[in-house]
C-alpha cells in the first residue's frame, strides 16, 4: 500500500476514526480501574490512607471488580439490543463517572467496595458495546485497526494509573478518570448510531443518514442494501440462548471465543498485572525497582499493542495469534525453568536478570497478537441476532478465566512453588497456537456477512461492499 493510498484511506475513513476515538475514551478510565489495585492498595494500607482499610479488606477490591462484571452480564445483553450500542456506551460512561466521584469522596471502605462492583458492571457493558459498534461502522480495510483501539485505550489507562497514583494525592487520579469519561459524555452523543443496529430496529432512513456520515462523498445505497440483506437474513435465524450451541456456526464462534479468552488469561496476563512485584521479588531480581518495572511493563505493552493494531489488517488475525502464542509460551517457559533452578538451590545470582527480561519480552510478544486479536474476533464472529448474547457470554468467559488463572496461580505457588503455574501457563500458550492453526478462520478483509458463511462452511454467494 503506497503512502498516497494510506492518506486517501485515512481521509475516507476519518469520520469512523473520530467516532471510535470518541466512543472509546472511557476505556482509558476502565484501564485505570483494571490496574488500580497495584499502586493504590499500598496507599490504602499506608499511614496517610484516606479511609481505614485492613489487609483482608483490600483482597476484596480486586474480587469485587470481577464480581461486578458478572453481575452486569444480563444487563449488558438487555441494553445493547434494547437501547443500542451508542447509548449503552454513554450509560457505561455515566456510571463510571459516578464511580470515580464516590471513590474520591468515600468516607469508608464500603463505599469503595460498591464503586468497584459498579465499575466492573460498567466496564463489562463498555467492552461489549464498543467492539460491536466499531465492527458495525468500520470499513473492512481498517476494521481490525479500529477494533483494537479499545485495547490501546485500556493500556493507556493502566499506564496512567501506574505512573500517577503513587505520586499524587488520592483524589487526583479519580479526577483524571472522571475527566476522561466526562469528555466522552460530551462528545460521543454527536456521533451516529450504528447503521447495522438501526436497520436491525427497522429504521432504514436513520441507517442511511448514519452510513452517509461514516462514508462521506460515497454512494452508500449498495452497501446499505448489503447490510439490509445481511440483517434480514440473520434476524430470521433463531436467537434463543440454546442456539449458541445448537446452531453449528454459532457453536463454532462461541468455541473460538471460549478458547481465546481462556488462553488470554491462562497466558498469565492477570497474574502478572496483579502480582508483578511479588514475582520479581521472588525471582531475586535486583536490576530494577518494582515501581519502575511496572511502568516499563505497561509502556512496552502499549507500544506492542500499537504496532499490532497497525499490522492486524496487513498480516491477518491468524498469523499474529500463532506467532504471539508461541513466543509468549517461550517467555513463560523460561520463567518457569528459572524458578525451577532457583528452588533446586542452584546459584542463579549471575542470571537473575532473566526473569525481568522475560517479563518485558512477554509484554511485547503477548500484545502483538494474543492480547489484541481476541477483542477483534469477538465483534466479527457472531451474527446480528446472536451478537449481544454471544459477545456478553464471551466477556463472561473472559472474567471467569481471569479469576481461575489467579486462583490456580495462588494455590500452586503456595503449595508447590512459583514454577508450577508458569509451566501451566506456558503449555496453555502452545495449545492456543495449535488451536488457532487448526480451527480459527482468517477474517482479514472479509465482510461480517462473508464471515458468517465461512463459519457455516459455505461459500459466500458474491463479494460485496463491506457491510460492517
PDB file of C-alpha atoms in Angstrom, residues 18-145:
ATOM      1  CA  UNK A  18     -13.309  10.133  15.083  1.00  0.00           C
ATOM      2  CA  UNK A  19     -16.363   8.161  16.227  1.00  0.00           C
ATOM      3  CA  UNK A  20     -14.253   5.284  17.531  1.00  0.00           C
ATOM      4  CA  UNK A  21     -11.902   7.574  19.435  1.00  0.00           C
ATOM      5  CA  UNK A  22     -14.850   9.430  20.961  1.00  0.00           C
ATOM      6  CA  UNK A  23     -16.627   6.198  21.864  1.00  0.00           C
ATOM      7  CA  UNK A  24     -13.634   4.507  23.487  1.00  0.00           C
ATOM      8  CA  UNK A  25     -12.277   7.341  25.647  1.00  0.00           C
ATOM      9  CA  UNK A  26     -13.922   5.681  28.641  1.00  0.00           C
ATOM     10  CA  UNK A  27     -11.727   2.617  28.005  1.00  0.00           C
ATOM     11  CA  UNK A  28      -8.798   4.669  29.361  1.00  0.00           C
ATOM     12  CA  UNK A  29     -10.780   5.078  32.550  1.00  0.00           C
ATOM     13  CA  UNK A  30     -11.591   1.342  32.540  1.00  0.00           C
ATOM     14  CA  UNK A  31      -7.875   0.585  32.188  1.00  0.00           C
ATOM     15  CA  UNK A  32      -7.219   2.766  35.213  1.00  0.00           C
ATOM     16  CA  UNK A  33      -9.776   0.713  37.137  1.00  0.00           C
ATOM     17  CA  UNK A  34      -8.197  -2.576  35.972  1.00  0.00           C
ATOM     18  CA  UNK A  35      -4.712  -1.576  37.129  1.00  0.00           C
ATOM     19  CA  UNK A  36      -5.990   0.401  40.120  1.00  0.00           C
ATOM     20  CA  UNK A  37      -5.226  -2.059  42.923  1.00  0.00           C
ATOM     21  CA  UNK A  38      -1.492  -2.440  42.214  1.00  0.00           C
ATOM     22  CA  UNK A  39      -0.476   1.155  43.061  1.00  0.00           C
ATOM     23  CA  UNK A  40      -3.449   2.110  45.259  1.00  0.00           C
ATOM     24  CA  UNK A  41      -3.559  -0.746  47.789  1.00  0.00           C
ATOM     25  CA  UNK A  42      -0.173   0.261  49.273  1.00  0.00           C
ATOM     26  CA  UNK A  43      -1.595   3.780  49.677  1.00  0.00           C
ATOM     27  CA  UNK A  44      -4.733   2.497  51.387  1.00  0.00           C
ATOM     28  CA  UNK A  45      -2.624   0.406  53.787  1.00  0.00           C
ATOM     29  CA  UNK A  46      -0.221   3.269  54.451  1.00  0.00           C
ATOM     30  CA  UNK A  47      -0.277   5.870  57.224  1.00  0.00           C
ATOM     31  CA  UNK A  48      -1.852   8.541  55.011  1.00  0.00           C
ATOM     32  CA  UNK A  49      -4.737   6.420  53.761  1.00  0.00           C
ATOM     33  CA  UNK A  50      -7.907   8.443  53.045  1.00  0.00           C
ATOM     34  CA  UNK A  51     -10.001   5.623  54.558  1.00  0.00           C
ATOM     35  CA  UNK A  52      -9.340   2.958  57.149  1.00  0.00           C
ATOM     36  CA  UNK A  53      -8.648  -0.365  55.399  1.00  0.00           C
ATOM     37  CA  UNK A  54      -7.424  -3.744  56.641  1.00  0.00           C
ATOM     38  CA  UNK A  55      -5.297  -6.151  54.562  1.00  0.00           C
ATOM     39  CA  UNK A  56      -8.235  -8.585  54.438  1.00  0.00           C
ATOM     40  CA  UNK A  57     -10.489  -5.862  53.019  1.00  0.00           C
ATOM     41  CA  UNK A  58      -8.018  -4.995  50.256  1.00  0.00           C
ATOM     42  CA  UNK A  59      -8.351  -8.525  48.852  1.00  0.00           C
ATOM     43  CA  UNK A  60     -11.982  -7.722  48.032  1.00  0.00           C
ATOM     44  CA  UNK A  61     -11.014  -4.710  45.929  1.00  0.00           C
ATOM     45  CA  UNK A  62      -9.829  -6.962  43.068  1.00  0.00           C
ATOM     46  CA  UNK A  63     -12.548  -9.571  43.503  1.00  0.00           C
ATOM     47  CA  UNK A  64     -15.418  -7.082  43.513  1.00  0.00           C
ATOM     48  CA  UNK A  65     -14.364  -5.695  40.135  1.00  0.00           C
ATOM     49  CA  UNK A  66     -14.743  -9.186  38.649  1.00  0.00           C
ATOM     50  CA  UNK A  67     -17.965  -9.914  40.546  1.00  0.00           C
ATOM     51  CA  UNK A  68     -19.370  -6.625  39.261  1.00  0.00           C
ATOM     52  CA  UNK A  69     -18.567  -7.746  35.727  1.00  0.00           C
ATOM     53  CA  UNK A  70     -20.524 -10.953  36.341  1.00  0.00           C
ATOM     54  CA  UNK A  71     -23.495  -9.065  37.737  1.00  0.00           C
ATOM     55  CA  UNK A  72     -23.585  -6.839  34.673  1.00  0.00           C
ATOM     56  CA  UNK A  73     -23.820  -9.678  32.135  1.00  0.00           C
ATOM     57  CA  UNK A  74     -27.616  -9.840  31.935  1.00  0.00           C
ATOM     58  CA  UNK A  75     -27.937  -6.048  31.887  1.00  0.00           C
ATOM     59  CA  UNK A  76     -25.405  -5.845  29.075  1.00  0.00           C
ATOM     60  CA  UNK A  77     -27.356  -8.324  26.931  1.00  0.00           C
ATOM     61  CA  UNK A  78     -30.526  -6.319  27.562  1.00  0.00           C
ATOM     62  CA  UNK A  79     -29.190  -2.815  26.955  1.00  0.00           C
ATOM     63  CA  UNK A  80     -27.026  -3.279  23.837  1.00  0.00           C
ATOM     64  CA  UNK A  81     -30.041  -4.612  21.921  1.00  0.00           C
ATOM     65  CA  UNK A  82     -32.753  -2.547  23.620  1.00  0.00           C
ATOM     66  CA  UNK A  83     -31.211   0.954  23.685  1.00  0.00           C
ATOM     67  CA  UNK A  84     -28.385   0.400  21.197  1.00  0.00           C
ATOM     68  CA  UNK A  85     -24.610   0.302  21.139  1.00  0.00           C
ATOM     69  CA  UNK A  86     -24.167   4.075  21.365  1.00  0.00           C
ATOM     70  CA  UNK A  87     -26.485   4.647  24.327  1.00  0.00           C
ATOM     71  CA  UNK A  88     -25.036   1.633  26.130  1.00  0.00           C
ATOM     72  CA  UNK A  89     -21.599   3.223  25.872  1.00  0.00           C
ATOM     73  CA  UNK A  90     -22.962   6.503  27.217  1.00  0.00           C
ATOM     74  CA  UNK A  91     -24.708   4.723  30.087  1.00  0.00           C
ATOM     75  CA  UNK A  92     -21.484   2.909  30.939  1.00  0.00           C
ATOM     76  CA  UNK A  93     -19.569   6.207  30.935  1.00  0.00           C
ATOM     77  CA  UNK A  94     -22.124   7.868  33.202  1.00  0.00           C
ATOM     78  CA  UNK A  95     -21.893   5.037  35.738  1.00  0.00           C
ATOM     79  CA  UNK A  96     -18.099   5.189  35.597  1.00  0.00           C
ATOM     80  CA  UNK A  97     -18.197   8.936  36.278  1.00  0.00           C
ATOM     81  CA  UNK A  98     -20.234   8.258  39.427  1.00  0.00           C
ATOM     82  CA  UNK A  99     -17.741   5.540  40.404  1.00  0.00           C
ATOM     83  CA  UNK A 100     -14.815   7.964  40.301  1.00  0.00           C
ATOM     84  CA  UNK A 101     -16.789  10.536  42.278  1.00  0.00           C
ATOM     85  CA  UNK A 102     -17.680   8.029  45.004  1.00  0.00           C
ATOM     86  CA  UNK A 103     -14.116   6.699  45.149  1.00  0.00           C
ATOM     87  CA  UNK A 104     -12.634  10.178  45.582  1.00  0.00           C
ATOM     88  CA  UNK A 105     -15.080  11.182  48.338  1.00  0.00           C
ATOM     89  CA  UNK A 106     -15.578   7.823  50.082  1.00  0.00           C
ATOM     90  CA  UNK A 107     -15.704   8.219  53.887  1.00  0.00           C
ATOM     91  CA  UNK A 108     -15.433   4.437  54.432  1.00  0.00           C
ATOM     92  CA  UNK A 109     -14.049   1.488  52.502  1.00  0.00           C
ATOM     93  CA  UNK A 110     -17.564   0.093  51.963  1.00  0.00           C
ATOM     94  CA  UNK A 111     -18.220   2.946  49.544  1.00  0.00           C
ATOM     95  CA  UNK A 112     -15.160   1.934  47.540  1.00  0.00           C
ATOM     96  CA  UNK A 113     -16.368  -1.684  47.561  1.00  0.00           C
ATOM     97  CA  UNK A 114     -19.632  -0.571  45.946  1.00  0.00           C
ATOM     98  CA  UNK A 115     -17.783   1.647  43.474  1.00  0.00           C
ATOM     99  CA  UNK A 116     -15.540  -1.231  42.392  1.00  0.00           C
ATOM    100  CA  UNK A 117     -18.542  -3.513  41.791  1.00  0.00           C
ATOM    101  CA  UNK A 118     -20.338  -0.887  39.698  1.00  0.00           C
ATOM    102  CA  UNK A 119     -17.105  -0.197  37.842  1.00  0.00           C
ATOM    103  CA  UNK A 120     -16.922  -3.866  36.857  1.00  0.00           C
ATOM    104  CA  UNK A 121     -20.506  -3.832  35.562  1.00  0.00           C
ATOM    105  CA  UNK A 122     -19.928  -0.616  33.599  1.00  0.00           C
ATOM    106  CA  UNK A 123     -16.668  -1.905  32.146  1.00  0.00           C
ATOM    107  CA  UNK A 124     -18.392  -5.125  31.090  1.00  0.00           C
ATOM    108  CA  UNK A 125     -21.005  -3.155  29.166  1.00  0.00           C
ATOM    109  CA  UNK A 126     -18.398  -0.928  27.507  1.00  0.00           C
ATOM    110  CA  UNK A 127     -16.217  -3.837  26.401  1.00  0.00           C
ATOM    111  CA  UNK A 128     -19.213  -5.491  24.752  1.00  0.00           C
ATOM    112  CA  UNK A 129     -20.887  -2.423  23.237  1.00  0.00           C
ATOM    113  CA  UNK A 130     -17.719  -0.760  21.915  1.00  0.00           C
ATOM    114  CA  UNK A 131     -16.451  -3.691  19.776  1.00  0.00           C
ATOM    115  CA  UNK A 132     -19.991  -4.173  18.417  1.00  0.00           C
ATOM    116  CA  UNK A 133     -20.260  -0.501  17.494  1.00  0.00           C
ATOM    117  CA  UNK A 134     -16.815  -0.442  15.903  1.00  0.00           C
ATOM    118  CA  UNK A 135     -17.332  -3.605  13.838  1.00  0.00           C
ATOM    119  CA  UNK A 136     -20.663  -2.317  12.539  1.00  0.00           C
ATOM    120  CA  UNK A 137     -19.422   1.108  11.393  1.00  0.00           C
ATOM    121  CA  UNK A 138     -15.928   0.266  10.174  1.00  0.00           C
ATOM    122  CA  UNK A 139     -14.617  -0.060   6.648  1.00  0.00           C
ATOM    123  CA  UNK A 140     -13.407  -3.647   6.258  1.00  0.00           C
ATOM    124  CA  UNK A 141      -9.900  -2.411   5.332  1.00  0.00           C
ATOM    125  CA  UNK A 142      -9.375  -0.864   8.771  1.00  0.00           C
ATOM    126  CA  UNK A 143     -11.858  -2.828  10.895  1.00  0.00           C
ATOM    127  CA  UNK A 144      -9.093  -4.695  12.717  1.00  0.00           C
ATOM    128  CA  UNK A 145      -7.234  -1.472  13.470  1.00  0.00           C
TER     129      UNK A 145
END
